[in-house]
Tab-separated table of C-alpha atoms in Angstrom:
chain	number	residue	atom	x	y	z
N	1	MET	CA	-9.534	11.010	-6.163
N	2	ALA	CA	-7.287	9.433	-8.500
N	3	LYS	CA	-6.085	5.868	-7.853
N	4	THR	CA	-2.962	5.835	-5.833
N	5	ILE	CA	-2.215	2.001	-6.069
N	6	LYS	CA	-0.859	0.041	-8.925
N	7	ILE	CA	-0.766	-3.763	-7.884
N	8	ARG	CA	0.085	-6.903	-9.568
N	9	ALA	CA	-0.183	-10.542	-8.268
N	10	LYS	CA	1.104	-13.691	-9.676
N	11	ALA	CA	0.530	-17.212	-8.593
N	12	LYS	CA	3.064	-20.171	-9.176
N	13	ASN	CA	3.537	-23.574	-7.659
N	14	GLY	CA	0.850	-22.461	-4.804
N	15	ILE	CA	2.769	-19.370	-3.893
N	16	THR	CA	1.269	-15.853	-4.660
N	17	VAL	CA	3.628	-13.013	-5.135
N	18	VAL	CA	2.036	-9.535	-4.744
N	19	LYS	CA	3.775	-6.365	-5.651
N	20	ALA	CA	2.237	-2.892	-5.123
N	21	LEU	CA	3.243	0.675	-5.447
N	22	ILE	CA	1.563	3.394	-3.480
N	23	THR	CA	1.620	7.063	-4.387
N	24	HIS	CA	1.684	9.017	-1.084
N	25	PRO	CA	3.747	11.684	0.390
N	26	MET	CA	4.382	10.026	3.592
N	27	GLU	CA	5.431	13.110	5.562
N	28	THR	CA	6.908	12.650	8.994
N	29	GLY	CA	5.989	15.864	10.535
N	30	LEU	CA	9.569	16.440	11.194
N	31	ARG	CA	10.534	18.409	8.140
N	32	LYS	CA	10.442	22.061	7.240
N	33	ASN	CA	9.338	23.898	4.244
N	34	LYS	CA	12.592	25.258	2.729
N	35	LYS	CA	10.725	28.504	1.510
N	36	THR	CA	8.594	29.376	4.576
N	37	GLY	CA	10.390	27.603	7.294
N	38	GLU	CA	7.166	26.194	8.548
N	39	MET	CA	6.995	22.565	9.690
N	40	ILE	CA	5.235	20.314	7.110
N	41	PRO	CA	2.335	18.382	9.053
N	42	ALA	CA	2.568	14.801	9.492
N	43	HIS	CA	0.806	12.828	6.791
N	44	PHE	CA	1.543	9.189	6.319
N	45	ILE	CA	-0.012	5.792	5.800
N	46	GLN	CA	-0.993	4.064	9.012
N	47	GLU	CA	-2.442	0.760	7.751
N	48	VAL	CA	-2.115	-1.430	4.751
N	49	VAL	CA	-4.455	-4.634	4.323
N	50	CYS	CA	-4.321	-7.275	1.442
N	51	LYS	CA	-7.145	-9.789	1.181
N	52	HIS	CA	-7.206	-12.824	-0.964
N	53	ASN	CA	-10.817	-13.873	-2.012
N	54	GLY	CA	-11.975	-11.751	1.118
N	55	LYS	CA	-9.499	-13.406	3.679
N	56	GLU	CA	-6.941	-11.099	5.076
N	57	VAL	CA	-3.255	-12.179	4.197
N	58	ILE	CA	-1.254	-9.277	5.464
N	59	ASN	CA	-2.085	-6.494	7.740
N	60	CYS	CA	0.861	-3.732	7.946
N	61	GLU	CA	0.990	-0.804	10.563
N	62	TRP	CA	3.241	1.698	9.137
N	63	GLY	CA	4.398	5.063	10.490
N	64	GLY	CA	6.187	8.168	9.145
N	65	SER	CA	9.555	6.396	8.733
N	66	VAL	CA	8.234	4.727	5.403
N	67	SER	CA	9.533	6.459	2.360
N	68	LYS	CA	7.552	8.543	-0.058
N	69	ASN	CA	5.515	6.456	-2.563
N	70	PRO	CA	5.999	3.058	-0.846
N	71	TYR	CA	6.587	-0.161	-2.628
N	72	LEU	CA	5.303	-3.250	-0.948
N	73	ALA	CA	6.052	-6.904	-2.169
N	74	PHE	CA	5.094	-10.011	-0.240
N	75	LYS	CA	4.121	-13.671	-0.692
N	76	PHE	CA	1.565	-15.978	0.547
N	77	GLU	CA	0.676	-19.525	0.386
N	78	GLY	CA	-2.258	-20.149	-1.910
N	79	GLY	CA	-4.073	-18.310	-4.767
N	80	LYS	CA	-4.630	-19.306	-8.209
N	81	LYS	CA	-5.136	-17.614	-11.596
N	82	ASP	CA	-8.279	-15.259	-11.642
N	83	ASP	CA	-8.661	-15.280	-7.884
N	84	ALA	CA	-9.512	-11.845	-6.368
N	85	ILE	CA	-6.946	-9.776	-4.512
N	86	GLU	CA	-7.669	-6.543	-2.771
N	87	LEU	CA	-5.237	-3.932	-1.304
N	88	SER	CA	-6.337	-0.925	0.759
N	89	TRP	CA	-4.627	1.633	2.893
N	90	LYS	CA	-5.663	4.367	5.450
N	91	ASP	CA	-3.631	7.302	6.439
N	92	ASN	CA	-3.415	9.491	9.598
N	93	LYS	CA	-5.585	12.406	7.922
N	94	GLY	CA	-8.520	9.973	7.210
N	95	ASN	CA	-7.712	9.305	3.495
N	96	SER	CA	-7.911	5.985	2.035
N	97	ASP	CA	-7.943	4.078	-1.246
N	98	SER	CA	-8.326	0.512	-2.296
N	99	ILE	CA	-7.778	-1.631	-5.487
N	100	SER	CA	-8.981	-5.010	-6.544
N	101	ALA	CA	-7.389	-7.156	-9.022
N	102	LYS	CA	-7.120	-10.761	-10.344
N	103	ILE	CA	-4.225	-12.958	-9.668
N	104	ARG	CA	-2.397	-13.803	-12.927
């Protein structure tokens, strides 16, 4: 499976800013296919977790109301250049992805 996450993390003055873009259809299960009239099944990210040097810094529980290809940005205290950051997601169909990067 192709990587679905792009991530950047930058530390400055003891605060790390993380920005991530996730490629995902994020279907609510409430839309119809315009050509067939059939309902499009629900397919959305349920959990997003970010860890800094193995310690969880954010845990998000999402639902069908989050937009297609969601963008996530947040800050946390701590982190310095070259520390490890890992972001992962899981969806309602059992799919998942994760990426590791270094803080700049």
